[in-house]
């Protein structure tokens, strides 16, 4: 049976399960924590039934089953059981959520419902990331391992009213654990495949009756999975460390939480991109192998590389935040202040991926941001005779962001990429004098300032019918500069250019209208219309020719370094339901997102250009269910269908080697699989009468065919087959869970798949275009994560 047919049958059965039940039992309400609290408990346990998940998606703590938003929420414990250790793993449990990183750690794409943005340019993200309620502007800064997490929430669909301008297709909320006012702690040790060792832990310290502190730390040492035949070394490893300190003070009607964190990643930063031999003709492949020292590795299903390496990664990320909540006799006034600094310096090479020294790249990211937010949260259903409650706030954000890129000439650069004759001789002289270091040098700066005011209210028309109205006014201001310097021999890669970006000043009103109806306890029907947007911005990618035209007096005549804002209109109808005394929860959301002015990134083999491509429609459904027939057995299933189509894209990037543009109207967006799903099972039991127990967890993640190229050009070379990933974890717990030991595995079937494909850099210069078919070019395929094993031991006190 094909994967698509299997997924269709599973989803059809799931839908019938929702609507076939005619006599649901009363759902048991679980009290939410007070709204003054900075974070909600993960779940409230009951002797029977599915745990009630508490979320903060609407700025207050409430049951996920009572929030009319498509949410995938997980506790820290559930993430550990599913072997989800970084944000790159979240897609294995959160359906319709995608993450991928490119050769540079700063270039990480986070997407929801098939829409996202690679983060190594000035383009704004499509998915807003929040850590403990604080906006994090650069997704590349959250790649470190999860540390002492309380919970994760994936909010699918525009969240522009409460979460701001860059939550245009959704938001990701990460919540760290809060201090407990008792002396306690935990320490864990872990070993895994490819010489991976990890040590982590936390400790709670009661400072006084009303003040407590929590300190968490993690260190990880990893050798990496990729073996390079050219130099005999292993790559893909890193030495990581992370620390967090949290202090919580309950001062009468004031709760004050102060956090500080630091993360450091150090290693080579290597991701293996193999050469796809089917992407060029056999004759050209033979030529490459003859001329280029045997050629690159062409086996897409092994852990081998064959290329010249020049690598190094240093990533540092630290921040501090303060959250003060004042209880006003039922209402809460909350003030959040934060500062965050992220610096990333990576030497990435050889960027041509050949077993000769041609060119390496040094990428530099430096972000300094501050957030300030004042929130007012009313009591639930106490105003107007229990008919009205609301949240409101004012928000300020500011960021200084510096981007840098240096291309270094390799020892074979002049002999291969510069024409023979006087130019090659001069190039050799230049290389001998300067070593080819910083042959091109780019410096880009952007300053962003954003101001917003928002409110959202719930009008309880009856005890079972609620109308929600919300709106947010946002003003964005941007300014910046662009400078590209290039030697005479590298101007075919990066053209010289200097520009002061025209200032951007715009404002936008986004809104949300929702109606939810509870026909009986445990069942909620809802319909929502919401909007979102991404602000206009600057093209920061280097390339050739120059994207700006300047007259003889230095005045700007025209530039392609500006693009306009992107807007989203979203429509949803859905049901959230609990059945059989909460032994079964089943949630279904149908959605349609219409995106206008879609900010697309085009690539011509040398440079990337961000532009407003046209209009995109993403529509489908998301189905999430949890079934717990007994205390010792539970099942989870999540299935998503996505119908992606450009409704207007007449100036799309053409296939490599072909001039002009093409019309992609009717074609899907990249990273938009028609079907995706995650399935899990948890089975537990007691061992004798000594208080010991065991827990077995299994997960299955499915993704159907999708385009995985970094360019929207519908190239069949970037169409990746669907795949399924199997994971498992077996844990043995001691009395009172004071200790535990576990063994676990990821990708147990050692499935080979294509997370990402990129065009061979300088494919045209190397004569690799149009050799397999008209419009083809050499393709690089990112190697998938191999099968891995591990074991851990944990002690609590």
Tab-separated table of N, CA and C in Angstrom, residues 134 245 257-262 317-323 336-341 369-371:
chain	number	residue	atom	x	y	z
A	134	UNK	N	9.277	35.951	25.481
A	134	UNK	CA	10.116	36.985	24.880
A	134	UNK	C	10.407	36.615	23.429
A	245	UNK	N	19.744	30.459	34.780
A	245	UNK	CA	19.415	30.718	36.165
A	245	UNK	C	18.091	31.459	36.251
A	257	UNK	N	9.767	37.300	38.280
A	257	UNK	CA	10.613	36.216	37.773
A	257	UNK	C	11.731	36.835	36.948
A	258	UNK	N	12.962	36.516	37.300
A	258	UNK	CA	14.141	37.015	36.596
A	258	UNK	C	14.923	35.817	36.060
A	259	UNK	N	15.289	35.887	34.768
A	259	UNK	CA	16.012	34.790	34.125
A	259	UNK	C	17.266	35.315	33.451
A	260	UNK	N	18.273	34.463	33.422
A	260	UNK	CA	19.471	34.715	32.639
A	260	UNK	C	19.936	33.414	32.021
A	261	UNK	N	20.383	33.452	30.775
A	261	UNK	CA	20.815	32.215	30.115
A	261	UNK	C	22.017	32.476	29.223
A	262	UNK	N	22.777	31.427	28.981
A	262	UNK	CA	23.959	31.498	28.119
A	262	UNK	C	24.116	30.163	27.397
A	317	UNK	N	25.198	32.833	22.536
A	317	UNK	CA	23.865	33.407	22.653
A	317	UNK	C	23.570	33.588	24.141
A	318	UNK	N	23.270	34.806	24.538
A	318	UNK	CA	22.939	35.025	25.950
A	318	UNK	C	21.828	36.076	26.051
A	319	UNK	N	21.115	36.001	27.153
A	319	UNK	CA	20.036	36.948	27.350
A	319	UNK	C	19.620	37.040	28.804
A	320	UNK	N	18.875	38.072	29.099
A	320	UNK	CA	18.322	38.291	30.436
A	320	UNK	C	16.918	38.831	30.280
A	321	UNK	N	16.028	38.406	31.170
A	321	UNK	CA	14.642	38.876	31.104
A	321	UNK	C	14.067	39.023	32.504
A	322	UNK	N	13.081	39.887	32.600
A	322	UNK	CA	12.376	40.126	33.853
A	322	UNK	C	10.884	40.135	33.556
A	323	UNK	N	10.124	39.383	34.339
A	323	UNK	CA	8.671	39.349	34.203
A	323	UNK	C	8.058	39.641	35.567
A	336	UNK	N	7.079	42.813	30.979
A	336	UNK	CA	8.154	41.936	30.521
A	336	UNK	C	9.231	42.797	29.879
A	337	UNK	N	10.459	42.662	30.337
A	337	UNK	CA	11.612	43.352	29.767
A	337	UNK	C	12.700	42.334	29.469
A	338	UNK	N	13.407	42.527	28.358
A	338	UNK	CA	14.450	41.555	28.015
A	338	UNK	C	15.511	42.187	27.127
A	339	UNK	N	16.671	41.557	27.141
A	339	UNK	CA	17.775	41.901	26.228
A	339	UNK	C	18.420	40.602	25.789
A	340	UNK	N	18.762	40.496	24.486
A	340	UNK	CA	19.393	39.273	23.981
A	340	UNK	C	20.477	39.637	22.975
A	341	UNK	N	21.578	38.878	23.057
A	341	UNK	CA	22.717	39.058	22.142
A	341	UNK	C	23.067	37.703	21.541
A	369	UNK	N	19.103	42.644	20.543
A	369	UNK	CA	17.681	42.988	20.535
A	369	UNK	C	17.176	43.207	21.949
A	370	UNK	N	16.134	44.010	22.045
A	370	UNK	CA	15.460	44.240	23.320
A	370	UNK	C	13.957	44.232	23.095
A	371	UNK	N	13.233	43.672	24.070
A	371	UNK	CA	11.775	43.606	24.055
A	371	UNK	C	11.239	44.227	25.334
